[in-house]
């Protein structure tokens, strides 16, 4: 499918996912990639999206732009999470129909599944129970994107598909404690503790909850597989296939960062959902499997972190005291 595509519009190309998609598409020899920064094209602006699509006429669109963040950001910006993500989905999906895009891939998230979904979570758990309240705003917007793909397929025959990635990490991630997810938050926290020679690092909860992590370049290769080989109404999960306890994850981060101090678990703090593992048998049946083992991927992510932030003299955004305080407020096991 991609080989015959004239051009592919990767939205959010400066983000974690968008940049990995561009990297992977380029490495596979795909040259005609269309991108636009937020300054060039605000995806929440319907008229601007329509005009852009009319001008560039992409044959493939990947909806990898979005307003993304951890628990703290979800709590403080619920309106932005629901409005911007719904708006981005509506504008891109409708304009893709109007301008006869031959394939669209919409990226959702494992957050769309019910809080108490059976593990590992299969695609048919969608809308089978109440959502996790902390990120319901984001989840509802992402579910709207899925339903838009299904509706445009049903009414107009559009080849629009929706994939649900698990937690991602890798080069280009966010380390700002106000926005980051658990793995980059831990890398930053331990790195700062090492730099400041702190005797101990405190982590929230018991460390028992389990989470799944996928290296973002593996997600990008899965997206290419989906674009080439998947065309269906049903959503498709993209996960690593196994999970790890937060305790094990934390030890791994400690080792990779080279922090010698002690880890203290504050079990009076909440643990969050016990497990969130996707059932990825459907994507595996297309012949895809992840290539990057967690420890190896984490080393790449940490190298990127050091490159981008620690060698920079201008890292006011990551000022140590506020960063550590924010990590503590956030409860980085979330
Ligand atoms: N990260 C994860 O663990 C994860 C897991 C599952 C699913 N996903 C999905 O993958 C997608 C991308 O996530 P990510 O982690 O790559 O996020 P990210 O690093 O924050 O990147 C998001 C990108 O979208 C752009 N964007 C946001 N709002 C925009 C707007 N109104 N107009 C134009 N561009 C806009 C951002 O532009 P700026 O650079 O200007 O901010 C950024 O380049 C999301 O939809 C998310 O649901 C992510």
Coordinates of C-alpha atoms and ligand atoms in Angstrom, one line a residue:
X1 CA 0.0 0.0 0.0
X2 CA 2.7 2.5 1.1
X3 CA 4.9 1.7 -1.9
X4 CA 2.2 2.9 -4.3
X5 CA 1.3 6.0 -2.1
X6 CA 2.2 9.3 -3.7
X7 CA 2.7 11.0 -0.4
X8 CA 2.1 10.5 3.3
X9 CA 1.1 13.2 5.8
X10 CA 2.6 12.5 9.2
X11 CA 0.9 14.8 11.7
X12 CA 2.7 15.8 14.9
X13 CA 6.1 15.0 13.3
X14 CA 8.1 16.8 16.0
X15 CA 6.6 14.6 18.7
X16 CA 7.7 11.2 20.1
X17 CA 5.6 9.2 17.7
X18 CA 5.6 11.5 14.7
X19 CA 9.4 11.8 14.7
X20 CA 9.8 8.0 14.9
X21 CA 7.4 7.5 12.1
X22 CA 9.4 10.0 9.9
X23 CA 12.6 8.2 10.8
X24 CA 11.3 4.8 10.1
X25 CA 9.6 5.8 6.8
X26 CA 12.7 7.4 5.6
X27 CA 14.9 4.5 6.6
X28 CA 12.5 2.3 4.6
X29 CA 13.1 4.5 1.5
X30 CA 9.9 6.5 1.6
X31 CA 10.7 10.0 0.5
X32 CA 7.5 11.9 0.0
X33 CA 6.6 12.7 3.6
X34 CA 4.5 15.8 4.2
X35 CA 4.8 17.5 7.6
X36 CA 3.7 20.8 9.1
X37 CA 4.6 22.3 12.5
X38 CA 1.9 23.6 14.8
X39 CA 2.9 27.1 13.7
X40 CA 2.3 26.2 10.0
X41 CA -0.9 24.3 10.6
X42 CA -3.0 24.3 13.8
X43 CA -4.8 21.0 13.5
X44 CA -7.7 22.3 15.7
X45 CA -8.5 24.8 13.0
X46 CA -10.9 23.1 10.6
X47 CA -10.6 25.6 7.8
X48 CA -6.8 25.6 7.9
X49 CA -6.8 21.7 7.9
X50 CA -9.1 21.7 4.9
X51 CA -7.0 24.2 3.0
X52 CA -3.8 22.3 3.7
X53 CA -5.3 19.0 2.5
X54 CA -6.6 20.7 -0.6
X55 CA -3.1 22.1 -1.4
X56 CA -1.1 19.0 -0.6
X57 CA -3.5 16.2 -1.5
X58 CA -1.8 13.4 0.6
X59 CA -2.7 9.9 -0.3
X60 CA -2.0 8.6 3.2
X61 CA -2.6 10.4 6.6
X62 CA -1.3 9.3 10.0
X63 CA -3.1 11.0 12.9
X64 CA -0.1 11.0 15.3
X65 CA -0.6 14.5 16.6
X66 CA -2.4 15.1 19.9
X67 CA -2.5 16.8 23.2
X68 CA -0.7 14.2 25.4
X69 CA 0.5 14.0 29.0
X70 CA 0.5 12.1 32.3
X71 CA -2.0 12.2 35.2
X72 CA -1.0 15.7 36.4
X73 CA -1.6 17.2 33.0
X74 CA -4.9 15.4 32.6
X75 CA -6.0 16.7 35.9
X76 CA -5.1 20.3 35.3
X77 CA -6.1 20.6 31.6
X78 CA -9.2 18.4 31.1
X79 CA -10.8 20.9 28.7
X80 CA -7.7 21.0 26.5
X81 CA -7.5 17.2 26.5
X82 CA -11.0 16.6 25.4
X83 CA -11.4 19.6 23.1
X84 CA -8.1 19.6 21.2
X85 CA -8.0 15.8 20.7
X86 CA -11.6 15.6 19.5
X87 CA -11.0 18.6 17.2
X88 CA -7.8 17.1 15.7
X89 CA -9.6 13.8 15.0
X90 CA -12.7 15.5 13.5
X91 CA -10.7 17.9 11.3
X92 CA -8.3 15.3 9.9
X93 CA -10.7 12.5 9.5
X94 CA -13.4 14.7 7.8
X95 CA -10.8 16.4 5.5
X96 CA -9.3 13.0 4.6
X97 CA -12.7 11.9 3.4
X98 CA -13.3 15.1 1.5
X99 CA -10.0 15.0 -0.2
X100 CA -10.1 11.3 -1.0
X101 CA -7.2 10.1 1.1
X102 CA -6.8 6.4 0.3
X103 CA -5.7 5.3 3.8
X104 CA -5.8 6.9 7.2
X105 CA -4.3 5.6 10.4
X106 CA -5.6 7.0 13.6
X107 CA -3.6 6.5 16.8
X108 CA -5.6 6.0 19.9
X109 CA -4.1 4.7 23.2
X110 CA -4.5 1.9 25.7
X111 CA -6.2 4.6 28.0
X112 CA -9.4 4.1 26.0
X113 CA -10.1 0.8 27.7
X114 CA -12.2 0.4 30.8
X115 CA -10.4 0.7 34.2
X116 CA -11.3 -2.9 35.1
X117 CA -10.8 -4.6 31.7
X118 CA -9.8 -8.2 31.7
X119 CA -6.0 -8.7 31.2
X120 CA -4.4 -8.9 28.7
X121 CA -6.8 -6.3 27.3
X122 CA -8.3 -7.4 24.0
X123 CA -9.8 -5.0 21.4
X124 CA -13.4 -6.1 22.2
X125 CA -13.0 -4.5 25.7
X126 CA -13.7 -1.1 24.1
X127 CA -16.7 0.5 25.9
X128 CA -17.3 -2.6 28.0
X129 CA -17.1 -0.7 31.3
X130 CA -16.4 2.6 33.0
X131 CA -13.1 4.5 32.2
X132 CA -10.3 5.4 34.6
X133 CA -11.6 8.7 35.9
X134 CA -8.2 10.5 35.9
X135 CA -7.8 10.4 32.1
X136 CA -11.4 10.1 31.0
X137 CA -11.2 13.4 29.0
X138 CA -8.4 12.1 26.9
X139 CA -10.0 8.7 26.6
X140 CA -13.3 10.0 25.4
X141 CA -11.7 12.1 22.7
X142 CA -9.6 9.1 21.6
X143 CA -12.8 7.0 21.5
X144 CA -14.5 9.7 19.4
X145 CA -11.6 9.3 16.9
X146 CA -12.1 5.6 16.7
X147 CA -15.8 6.0 16.2
X148 CA -15.2 8.6 13.4
X149 CA -13.0 6.1 11.6
X150 CA -15.7 3.4 11.9
X151 CA -18.4 5.8 10.8
X152 CA -16.6 7.1 7.8
X153 CA -15.8 3.5 6.8
X154 CA -19.4 2.5 7.2
X155 CA -21.0 5.5 5.5
X156 CA -18.5 6.4 2.8
X157 CA -16.3 3.3 2.4
X158 CA -13.2 5.1 3.6
X159 CA -10.2 2.9 4.4
X160 CA -9.6 4.5 7.8
X161 CA -8.2 2.3 10.6
X162 CA -7.5 2.9 14.3
X163 CA -4.6 1.4 16.3
X164 CA -4.1 1.5 20.0
X165 CA -0.5 1.7 21.2
X166 CA 0.6 0.8 24.7
X167 CA 2.9 3.1 26.7
X168 CA 5.7 4.3 24.5
X169 CA 9.2 5.6 25.2
X170 CA 12.3 6.5 23.2
X171 CA 14.1 9.3 21.6
X172 CA 12.1 12.5 21.5
X173 CA 10.2 11.8 24.7
X174 CA 9.1 14.5 27.2
X175 CA 11.1 14.7 30.4
X176 CA 9.3 17.8 31.8
X177 CA 7.9 16.4 35.0
X178 CA 4.6 18.2 34.6
X179 CA 3.9 16.3 31.3
X180 CA 6.0 13.1 31.3
X181 CA 4.9 9.5 31.6
X182 CA 6.3 7.0 34.1
X183 CA 9.5 5.8 32.3
X184 CA 10.9 9.2 31.2
X185 CA 9.9 10.6 34.6
X186 CA 11.9 7.9 36.3
X187 CA 14.9 8.4 34.0
X188 CA 14.9 12.1 34.9
X189 CA 14.3 11.6 38.6
X190 CA 17.2 9.1 39.0
X191 CA 19.5 11.1 36.7
X192 CA 18.9 14.2 38.8
X193 CA 19.4 12.2 42.0
X194 CA 22.8 11.0 40.7
X195 CA 23.8 14.5 39.6
X196 CA 23.0 15.9 43.0
X197 CA 24.4 13.0 44.9
X198 CA 21.2 12.5 46.7
X199 CA 21.3 9.6 49.2
X200 CA 17.9 8.3 48.3
X201 CA 15.1 8.5 45.8
X202 CA 11.5 8.1 47.0
X203 CA 9.0 6.4 44.8
X204 CA 5.2 6.2 45.3
X205 CA 3.3 3.0 46.2
X206 CA 4.5 -0.5 46.6
X207 CA 6.2 -1.0 43.2
X208 CA 3.9 -4.0 42.6
X209 CA 1.7 -2.6 39.7
X210 CA 2.7 -3.9 36.3
X211 CA 3.1 -1.9 33.0
X212 CA 3.9 -2.6 29.4
X213 CA 6.4 -0.5 27.4
X214 CA 7.1 -0.4 23.7
X215 CA 10.0 1.3 22.1
X216 CA 8.7 4.0 19.8
X217 CA 10.6 2.9 16.6
X218 CA 8.9 -0.5 17.1
X219 CA 5.6 1.3 17.1
X220 CA 6.5 3.0 13.9
X221 CA 7.3 -0.3 12.2
X222 CA 3.9 -1.7 13.5
X223 CA 2.2 1.4 12.0
X224 CA 3.7 0.6 8.6
X225 CA 2.6 -3.0 8.9
X226 CA -1.0 -1.8 9.7
X227 CA -1.0 0.7 6.8
X228 CA 0.2 -2.1 4.4
X229 CA -1.8 -5.0 5.7
X230 CA -4.8 -4.0 7.9
X231 CA -8.1 -2.8 6.7
X232 CA -10.9 -3.3 9.1
X233 CA -13.6 -1.7 11.2
X234 CA -12.2 -3.2 14.4
X235 CA -9.4 -1.4 16.3
X236 CA -6.0 -3.1 16.6
X237 CA -3.7 -3.1 19.7
X238 CA 0.0 -2.5 19.4
X239 CA 1.9 -3.7 22.5
X240 CA 5.2 -5.2 23.5
X241 CA 3.5 -8.4 24.6
X242 CA 4.7 -8.6 28.2
X243 CA 4.8 -6.3 31.2
X244 CA 7.1 -5.6 34.0
X245 CA 6.5 -4.5 37.7
X246 CA 7.3 -0.9 38.6
X247 CA 9.7 -2.3 41.1
X248 CA 11.7 -4.1 38.3
X249 CA 11.4 -1.1 36.1
X250 CA 12.8 1.2 38.8
X251 CA 15.8 -1.1 39.4
X252 CA 16.5 -1.2 35.7
X253 CA 16.4 2.6 35.5
X254 CA 18.7 2.9 38.5
X255 CA 21.2 0.5 36.9
X256 CA 21.1 2.3 33.5
X257 CA 21.5 5.7 35.1
X258 CA 24.2 4.4 37.4
X259 CA 22.6 5.8 40.6
X260 CA 24.2 4.3 43.7
X261 CA 21.7 5.6 46.3
X262 CA 18.8 3.9 47.9
X263 CA 15.2 3.6 46.6
X264 CA 12.5 4.2 49.2
X265 CA 8.9 3.1 48.6
X266 CA 6.2 5.2 50.2
X267 CA 3.4 2.6 50.4
X268 CA 1.0 5.2 51.9
X269 CA 0.8 6.6 48.4
X270 CA -1.6 5.1 45.8
X271 CA -0.5 2.3 43.5
X272 CA -2.9 3.1 40.6
X273 CA -4.3 0.4 38.3
X274 CA -2.6 -2.9 39.1
X275 CA -2.1 -4.0 35.5
X276 CA -2.5 -2.7 32.0
X277 CA -1.3 -5.2 29.4
X278 CA -2.6 -5.2 25.9
X279 CA -3.5 -8.4 24.0
X280 CA -1.5 -7.9 20.8
X281 CA -2.2 -11.2 19.1
X282 CA -4.0 -9.5 16.2
X283 CA -1.0 -7.3 15.2
X284 CA 1.3 -10.3 15.8
X285 CA -0.8 -12.3 13.4
X286 CA 0.2 -9.7 10.7
X287 CA 3.8 -10.9 11.1
X288 CA 4.9 -7.9 13.3
X289 CA 6.8 -8.3 16.6
X290 CA 8.8 -5.7 18.6
X291 CA 12.6 -5.8 18.0
X292 CA 13.8 -3.7 20.9
X293 CA 14.2 -5.3 24.3
X294 CA 13.3 -2.9 27.2
X295 CA 16.8 -2.6 28.6
X296 CA 18.3 -1.8 25.2
X297 CA 15.5 0.7 24.4
X298 CA 15.9 2.4 27.7
X299 CA 19.6 2.9 27.0
X300 CA 18.8 4.7 23.8
X301 CA 16.2 6.8 25.6
X302 CA 18.7 7.7 28.3
X303 CA 21.3 8.6 25.7
X304 CA 18.8 10.9 24.1
X305 CA 17.8 12.4 27.5
X306 CA 21.5 13.2 28.2
X307 CA 22.0 14.7 24.8
X308 CA 19.0 16.9 24.9
X309 CA 18.9 18.1 28.5
X310 CA 21.9 17.3 30.6
X311 CA 24.5 18.7 28.2
X312 CA 22.4 21.8 27.7
X313 CA 23.2 24.9 29.7
X314 CA 19.8 26.2 29.0
X315 CA 17.6 23.8 31.0
X316 CA 15.6 26.2 33.0
X317 CA 12.5 24.1 32.2
X318 CA 14.0 21.2 34.1
X319 CA 15.2 23.2 37.1
X320 CA 16.1 20.6 39.6
X321 CA 14.2 21.6 42.6
X322 CA 10.9 22.2 40.8
X323 CA 11.4 19.0 38.8
X324 CA 12.0 16.8 41.8
X325 CA 9.1 18.5 43.7
X326 CA 6.8 17.9 40.7
X327 CA 7.8 14.3 40.4
X328 CA 6.9 13.9 44.1
X329 CA 3.5 15.6 43.6
X330 CA 2.9 13.5 40.5
X331 CA 3.5 10.1 42.0
X332 CA 5.6 8.8 39.1
X333 CA 4.2 5.3 39.4
X334 CA 1.0 6.4 37.7
Ligands
LIG1 N1 3.4 8.7 24.2 C1 2.8 7.6 24.5 O1 3.1 6.8 25.4 C2 1.6 7.2 23.7 C3 0.9 6.0 24.0 C4 -0.2 5.6 23.2 C5 -0.6 6.5 22.2 N2 0.0 7.6 22.0 C6 -0.6 8.5 20.9 O2 0.3 8.9 20.0 C7 0.0 10.3 19.6 C8 1.3 11.1 19.7 O3 1.8 11.0 21.0 P1 3.3 11.5 21.3 O4 3.7 10.8 22.5 O5 4.1 11.5 20.1 O6 3.0 13.0 21.7 P2 3.9 14.3 21.6 O7 5.3 13.9 21.7 O8 3.4 15.3 22.6 O9 3.7 14.8 20.2 C9 2.5 15.3 19.8 C10 2.7 16.2 18.5 O10 1.4 16.7 18.2 C11 1.5 18.1 17.9 N3 0.3 18.8 18.1 C12 -0.4 18.8 19.2 N4 -1.5 19.6 19.1 C13 -1.4 20.1 17.8 C14 -2.2 21.1 17.1 N5 -3.3 21.6 17.6 N6 -1.8 21.4 15.8 C15 -0.6 20.9 15.3 N7 0.1 19.9 15.9 C16 -0.2 19.6 17.2 C17 2.6 18.5 18.8 O11 3.2 19.7 18.3 P3 4.1 20.7 19.3 O12 5.5 20.0 19.1 O13 4.0 22.0 18.7 O14 3.6 20.5 20.7 C18 3.6 17.4 18.8 O15 4.5 17.5 17.7 C19 -1.0 10.8 20.5 O16 -2.2 11.0 19.8 C20 -1.2 9.7 21.5 O17 -2.5 9.4 21.8 C21 1.1 8.0 22.7

